[in-house]
Coordinates of C-alpha atoms in Angstrom, one line a residue:
X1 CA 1.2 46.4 63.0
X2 CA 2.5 46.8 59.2
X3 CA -0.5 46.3 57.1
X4 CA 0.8 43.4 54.6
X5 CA -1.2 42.2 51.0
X6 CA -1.9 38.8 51.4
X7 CA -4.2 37.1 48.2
X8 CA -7.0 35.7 48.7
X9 CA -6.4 32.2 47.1
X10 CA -3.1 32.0 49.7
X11 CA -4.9 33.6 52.7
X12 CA -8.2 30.8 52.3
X13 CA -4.9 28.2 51.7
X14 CA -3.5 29.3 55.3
X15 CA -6.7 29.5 57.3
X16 CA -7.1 26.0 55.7
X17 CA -4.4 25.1 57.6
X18 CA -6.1 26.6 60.5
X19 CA -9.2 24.4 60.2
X20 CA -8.3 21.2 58.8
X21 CA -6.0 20.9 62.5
X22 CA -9.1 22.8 64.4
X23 CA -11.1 19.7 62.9
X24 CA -8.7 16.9 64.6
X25 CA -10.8 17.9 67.6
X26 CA -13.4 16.6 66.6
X27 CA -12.2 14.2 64.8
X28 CA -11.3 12.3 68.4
X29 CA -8.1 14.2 69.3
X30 CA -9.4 16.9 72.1
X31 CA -5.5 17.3 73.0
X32 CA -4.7 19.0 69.6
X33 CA -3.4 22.3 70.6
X34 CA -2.3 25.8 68.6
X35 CA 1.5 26.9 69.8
X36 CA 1.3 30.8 70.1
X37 CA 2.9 31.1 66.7
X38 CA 0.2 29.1 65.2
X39 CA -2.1 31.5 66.3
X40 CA -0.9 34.6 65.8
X41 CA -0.1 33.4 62.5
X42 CA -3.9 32.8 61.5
X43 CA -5.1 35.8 63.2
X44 CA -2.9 37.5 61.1
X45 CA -4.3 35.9 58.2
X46 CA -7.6 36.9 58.5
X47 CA -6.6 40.6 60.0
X48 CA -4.6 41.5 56.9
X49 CA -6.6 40.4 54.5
X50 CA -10.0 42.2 56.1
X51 CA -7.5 45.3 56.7
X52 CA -5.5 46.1 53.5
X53 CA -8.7 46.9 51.2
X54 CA -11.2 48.7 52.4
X55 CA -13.6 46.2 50.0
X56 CA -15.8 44.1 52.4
X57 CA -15.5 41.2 50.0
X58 CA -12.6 39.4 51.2
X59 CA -14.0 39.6 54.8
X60 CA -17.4 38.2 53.7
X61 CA -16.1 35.3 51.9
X62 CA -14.2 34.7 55.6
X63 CA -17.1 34.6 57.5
X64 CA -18.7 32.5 55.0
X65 CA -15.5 30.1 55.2
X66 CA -16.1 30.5 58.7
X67 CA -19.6 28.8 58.6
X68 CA -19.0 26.6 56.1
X69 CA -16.3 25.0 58.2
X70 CA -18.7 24.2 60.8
X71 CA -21.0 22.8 58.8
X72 CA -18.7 20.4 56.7
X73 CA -17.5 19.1 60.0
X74 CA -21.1 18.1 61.0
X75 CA -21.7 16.5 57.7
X76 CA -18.0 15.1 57.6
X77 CA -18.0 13.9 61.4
X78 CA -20.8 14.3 63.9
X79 CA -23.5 13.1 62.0
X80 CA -21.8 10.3 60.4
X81 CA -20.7 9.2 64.0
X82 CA -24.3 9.6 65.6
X83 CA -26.5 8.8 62.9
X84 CA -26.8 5.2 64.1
X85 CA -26.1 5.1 67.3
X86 CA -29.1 4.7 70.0
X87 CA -30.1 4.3 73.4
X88 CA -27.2 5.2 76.3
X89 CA -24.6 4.7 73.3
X90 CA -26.4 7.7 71.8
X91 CA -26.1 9.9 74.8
X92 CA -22.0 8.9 75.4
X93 CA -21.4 10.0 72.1
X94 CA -23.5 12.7 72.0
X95 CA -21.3 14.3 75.1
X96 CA -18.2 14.0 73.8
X97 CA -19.1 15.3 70.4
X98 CA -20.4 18.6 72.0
X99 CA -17.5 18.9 74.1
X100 CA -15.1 18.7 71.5
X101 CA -17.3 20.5 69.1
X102 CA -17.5 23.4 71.4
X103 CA -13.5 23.2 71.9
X104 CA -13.0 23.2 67.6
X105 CA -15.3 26.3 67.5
X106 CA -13.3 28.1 70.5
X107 CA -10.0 27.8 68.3
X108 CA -11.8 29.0 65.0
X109 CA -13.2 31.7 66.8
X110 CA -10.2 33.2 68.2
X111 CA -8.7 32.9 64.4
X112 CA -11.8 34.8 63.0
X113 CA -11.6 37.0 66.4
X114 CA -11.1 40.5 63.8
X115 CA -14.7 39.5 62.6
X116 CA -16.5 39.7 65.9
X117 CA -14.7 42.6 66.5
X118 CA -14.8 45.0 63.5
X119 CA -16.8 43.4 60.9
X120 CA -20.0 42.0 62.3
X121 CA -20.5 44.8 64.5
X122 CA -21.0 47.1 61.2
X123 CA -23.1 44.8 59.6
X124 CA -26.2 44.1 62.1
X125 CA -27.8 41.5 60.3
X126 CA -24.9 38.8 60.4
X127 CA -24.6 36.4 63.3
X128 CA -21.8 36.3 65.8
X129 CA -19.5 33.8 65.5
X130 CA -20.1 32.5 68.6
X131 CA -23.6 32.4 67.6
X132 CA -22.7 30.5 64.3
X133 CA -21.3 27.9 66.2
X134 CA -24.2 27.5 68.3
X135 CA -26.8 27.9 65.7
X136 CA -24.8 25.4 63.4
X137 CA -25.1 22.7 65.9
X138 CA -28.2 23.2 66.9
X139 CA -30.1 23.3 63.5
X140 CA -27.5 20.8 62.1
X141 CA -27.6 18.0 65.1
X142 CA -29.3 18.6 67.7
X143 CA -32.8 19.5 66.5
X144 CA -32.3 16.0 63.8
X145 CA -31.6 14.2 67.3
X146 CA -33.9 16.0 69.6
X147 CA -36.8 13.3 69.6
X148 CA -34.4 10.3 69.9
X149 CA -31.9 12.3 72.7
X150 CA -35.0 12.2 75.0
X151 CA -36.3 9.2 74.2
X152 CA -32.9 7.5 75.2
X153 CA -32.9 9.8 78.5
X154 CA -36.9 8.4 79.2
X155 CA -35.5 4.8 78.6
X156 CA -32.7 5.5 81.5
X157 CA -34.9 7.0 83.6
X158 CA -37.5 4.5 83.6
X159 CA -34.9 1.7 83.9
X160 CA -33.4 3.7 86.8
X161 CA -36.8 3.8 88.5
X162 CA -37.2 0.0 87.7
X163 CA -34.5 -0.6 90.0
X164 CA -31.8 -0.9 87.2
X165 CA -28.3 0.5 87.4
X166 CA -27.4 3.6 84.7
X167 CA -25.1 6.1 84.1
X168 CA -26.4 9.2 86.1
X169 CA -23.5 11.3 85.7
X170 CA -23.9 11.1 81.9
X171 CA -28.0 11.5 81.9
X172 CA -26.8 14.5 83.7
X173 CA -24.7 16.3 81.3
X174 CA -27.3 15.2 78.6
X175 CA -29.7 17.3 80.2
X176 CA -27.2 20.0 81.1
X177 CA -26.7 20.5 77.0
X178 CA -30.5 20.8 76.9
X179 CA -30.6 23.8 79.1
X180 CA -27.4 24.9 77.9
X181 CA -28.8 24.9 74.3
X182 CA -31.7 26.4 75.7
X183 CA -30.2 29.4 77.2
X184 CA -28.9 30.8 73.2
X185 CA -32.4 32.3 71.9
X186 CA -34.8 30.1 70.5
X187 CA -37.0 26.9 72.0
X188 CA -36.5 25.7 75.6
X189 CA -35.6 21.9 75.0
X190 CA -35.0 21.6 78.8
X191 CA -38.9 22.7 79.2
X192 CA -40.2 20.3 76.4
X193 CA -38.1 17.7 78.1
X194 CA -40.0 18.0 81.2
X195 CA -43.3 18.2 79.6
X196 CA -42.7 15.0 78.4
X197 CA -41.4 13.1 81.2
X198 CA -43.9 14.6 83.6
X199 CA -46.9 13.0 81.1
X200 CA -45.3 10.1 81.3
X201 CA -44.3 9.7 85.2
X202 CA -48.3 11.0 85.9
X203 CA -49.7 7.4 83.7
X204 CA -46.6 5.6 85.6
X205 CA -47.9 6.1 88.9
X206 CA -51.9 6.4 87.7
X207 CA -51.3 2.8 87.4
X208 CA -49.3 1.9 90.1
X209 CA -52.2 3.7 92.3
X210 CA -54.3 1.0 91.2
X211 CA -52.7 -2.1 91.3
X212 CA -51.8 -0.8 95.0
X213 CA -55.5 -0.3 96.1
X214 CA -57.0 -3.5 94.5
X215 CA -53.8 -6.2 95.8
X216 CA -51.9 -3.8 98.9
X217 CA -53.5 -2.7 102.8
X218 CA -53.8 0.9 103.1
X219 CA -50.0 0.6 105.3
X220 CA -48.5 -1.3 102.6
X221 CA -50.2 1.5 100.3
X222 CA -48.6 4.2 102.3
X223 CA -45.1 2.9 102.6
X224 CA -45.0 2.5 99.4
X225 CA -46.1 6.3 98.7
X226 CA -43.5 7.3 101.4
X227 CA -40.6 5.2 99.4
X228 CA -41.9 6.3 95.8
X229 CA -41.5 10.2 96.6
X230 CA -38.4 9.8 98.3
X231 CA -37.0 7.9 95.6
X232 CA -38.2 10.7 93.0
X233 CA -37.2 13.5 94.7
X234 CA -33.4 11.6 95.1
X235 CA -33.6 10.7 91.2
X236 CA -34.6 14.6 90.6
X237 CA -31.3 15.6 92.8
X238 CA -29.0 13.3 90.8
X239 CA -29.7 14.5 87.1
X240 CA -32.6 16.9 87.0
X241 CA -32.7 20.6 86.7
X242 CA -33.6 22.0 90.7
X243 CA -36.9 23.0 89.7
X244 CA -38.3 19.8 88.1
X245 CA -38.2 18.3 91.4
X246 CA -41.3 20.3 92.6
X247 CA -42.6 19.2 89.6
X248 CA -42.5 15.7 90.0
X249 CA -43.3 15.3 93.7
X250 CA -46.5 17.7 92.8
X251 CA -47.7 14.7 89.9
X252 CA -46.4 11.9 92.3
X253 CA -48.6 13.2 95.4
X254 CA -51.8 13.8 93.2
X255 CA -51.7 10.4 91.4
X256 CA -50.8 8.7 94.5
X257 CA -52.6 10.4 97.0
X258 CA -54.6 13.5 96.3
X259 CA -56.8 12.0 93.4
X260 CA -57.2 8.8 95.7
X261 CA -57.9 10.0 98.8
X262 CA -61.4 8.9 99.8
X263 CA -60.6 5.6 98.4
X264 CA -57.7 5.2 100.4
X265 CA -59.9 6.3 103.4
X266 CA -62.7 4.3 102.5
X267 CA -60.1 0.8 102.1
X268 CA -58.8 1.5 106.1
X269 CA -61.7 2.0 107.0
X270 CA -63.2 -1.3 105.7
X271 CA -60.0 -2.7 107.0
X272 CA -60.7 -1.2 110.7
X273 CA -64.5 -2.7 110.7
X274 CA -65.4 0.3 112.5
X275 CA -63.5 -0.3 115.6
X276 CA -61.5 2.6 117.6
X277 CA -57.8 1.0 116.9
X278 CA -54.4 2.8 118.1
X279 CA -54.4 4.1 113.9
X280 CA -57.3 6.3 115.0
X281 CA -56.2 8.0 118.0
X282 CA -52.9 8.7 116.0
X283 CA -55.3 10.2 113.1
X284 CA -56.2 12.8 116.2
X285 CA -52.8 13.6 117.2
X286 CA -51.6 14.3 113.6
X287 CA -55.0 16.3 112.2
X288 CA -53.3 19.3 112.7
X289 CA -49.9 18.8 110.9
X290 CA -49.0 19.7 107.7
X291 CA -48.2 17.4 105.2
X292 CA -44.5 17.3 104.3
X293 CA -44.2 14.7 101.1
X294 CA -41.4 13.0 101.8
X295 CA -39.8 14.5 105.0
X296 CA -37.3 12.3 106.7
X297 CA -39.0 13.6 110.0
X298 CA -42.8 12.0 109.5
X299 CA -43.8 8.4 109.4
X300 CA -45.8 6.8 107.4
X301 CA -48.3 6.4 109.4
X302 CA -48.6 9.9 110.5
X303 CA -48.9 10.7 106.9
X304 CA -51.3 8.6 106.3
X305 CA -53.3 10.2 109.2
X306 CA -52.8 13.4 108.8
X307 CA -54.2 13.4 104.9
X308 CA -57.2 11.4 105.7
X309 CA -57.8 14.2 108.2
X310 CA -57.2 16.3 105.7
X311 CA -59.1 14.4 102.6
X312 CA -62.1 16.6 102.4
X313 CA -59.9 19.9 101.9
X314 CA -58.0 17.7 99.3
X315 CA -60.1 16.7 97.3

């Protein structure tokens, strides 16, 4: 390739041309698309004018340009369209802008390709661009939105677990963008997530335990246990990263039944007056099984039996 002089005031004007279409993307137009002139143009662009002087300070002012596209477009157009939105409106909107977001950067990127491929290489201490675009975003957006993003996924959640109808699919690519934010270097916000709705799901069912002993029978207590974990671990499936399911049937199980036990005991056992009844002799049959929270195979009764058998190694 012919090295060609290209000045800087009419190289920035070109790659302006580059971003201000890049930024229809995000704008609300994810269609908008580069022919292969278009692009080969602007890669041009930014490869002459880092090649023909062998002065680094044209290509620094084009990775600054770089970055400060990103940025203006957050101040220009993601905050301004988040900023007031809340609840499950929040989330929507918070999807599609990272979507297209991520499909803007992809086209600037490939225009500032000679960068990641000569320039920061040489110079250790600057950021990728693909890094740029990540850490834009994330110090930009999504650490001003963190708190309310997961307070909007709680509020579905608990509505979900209410018995209310929500939007699973899109609680599940809210949560995806966690981990996926996660996964550049820096905090886990899948983890702190989890942390948080785990403290809250453990006082959920702390209180449920109790209303259940004072107003249920110890088989209306236990079928309800049976329904609550299999509804959790379900819920988990749906939107919930693999391993937080453990998680939650480990809090569900304590509150429920581990922390309880003797109580639960004690309440059929009041209920039983003492007398050998069919529950009993199905209490001997099951000692010896092991508890499977949840399993499609046990009953509840044979739950129920086998951890009362069990109670004094539980608690």
């Amino acid at each position: 390739m012919i090295l060609k002089y290209i000045p800087l005031d009419e190289g920035m004007m070109i790659m302006d041309e580059a971003i201000v279409k890049a930024k229809k993307i995000i704008e609300g137009y994810p269609e908008t698309k580069f022919s292969g002139e278009e692009y080969q143009r602007f890669y041009e662009c930014v490869y002459f004018m880092c090649t023909y002087h062998s002065s680094n300070e044209k290509t620094m002012q084009l990775y600054e340009k770089f970055r400060n596209s990103l940025e203006e477009s957050i101040f220009s157009t993601v905050l301004p369209t988040l900023v007031n939105k809340q609840g499950a409106n929040l989330l929507r909107e918070f999807v599609v802008i990272w979507s297209n977001y991520k499909l803007m950067a992809r086209w600037l990127c490939r225009f500032f390709e000679y960068l990641d491929r000569f320039f920061i290489p040489q110079h250790i201490e600057l950021e990728s661009l693909n890094g740029i675009s990540f850490s834009c975003f994330r110090d930009l957006v999504f650490k001003k939105l963190y708190c309310r993003l997961i307070e909007a996924a709680l509020t579905l959640i608990n509505q979900e677990r209410e018995g209310q109808q929500i939007d699973c699919v899109l609680l599940k690519n809210v949560l995806d963008i966690f981990v996926e934010i996660s996964d550049y270097k820096g905090a886990n916000y899948y983890e702190d997530f989890e942390r948080i709705m785990l403290t809250e799901i453990s006082g959920y069912y702390s209180r449920l335990a109790s209303e259940w002993l004072l107003y249920d029978s110890s088989a209306e207590y236990v079928q309800k246990v049976f329904w609550c974990l299999n509804r959790e671990k379900q819920r988990a499936r749906q939107y919930l990263h693999p391993d937080t399911e453990v998680k939650i049937v480990q809090v569900v199980r304590y509150h429920l039944l581990d922390q309880i036990a003797n109580k639960l005991m004690e309440k059929r056992q009041a209920e039983n007056s003492g007398m050998v009844t069919d529950y009993q002799e199905i209490l001997l049959k099951c000692a010896g099984i092991s508890l499977q929270e949840g399993s499609s195979s046990t009953s509840p009764e044979e739950w129920l039996s086998t951890l009362m058998a069990n109670s004094a190694h539980i608690c």
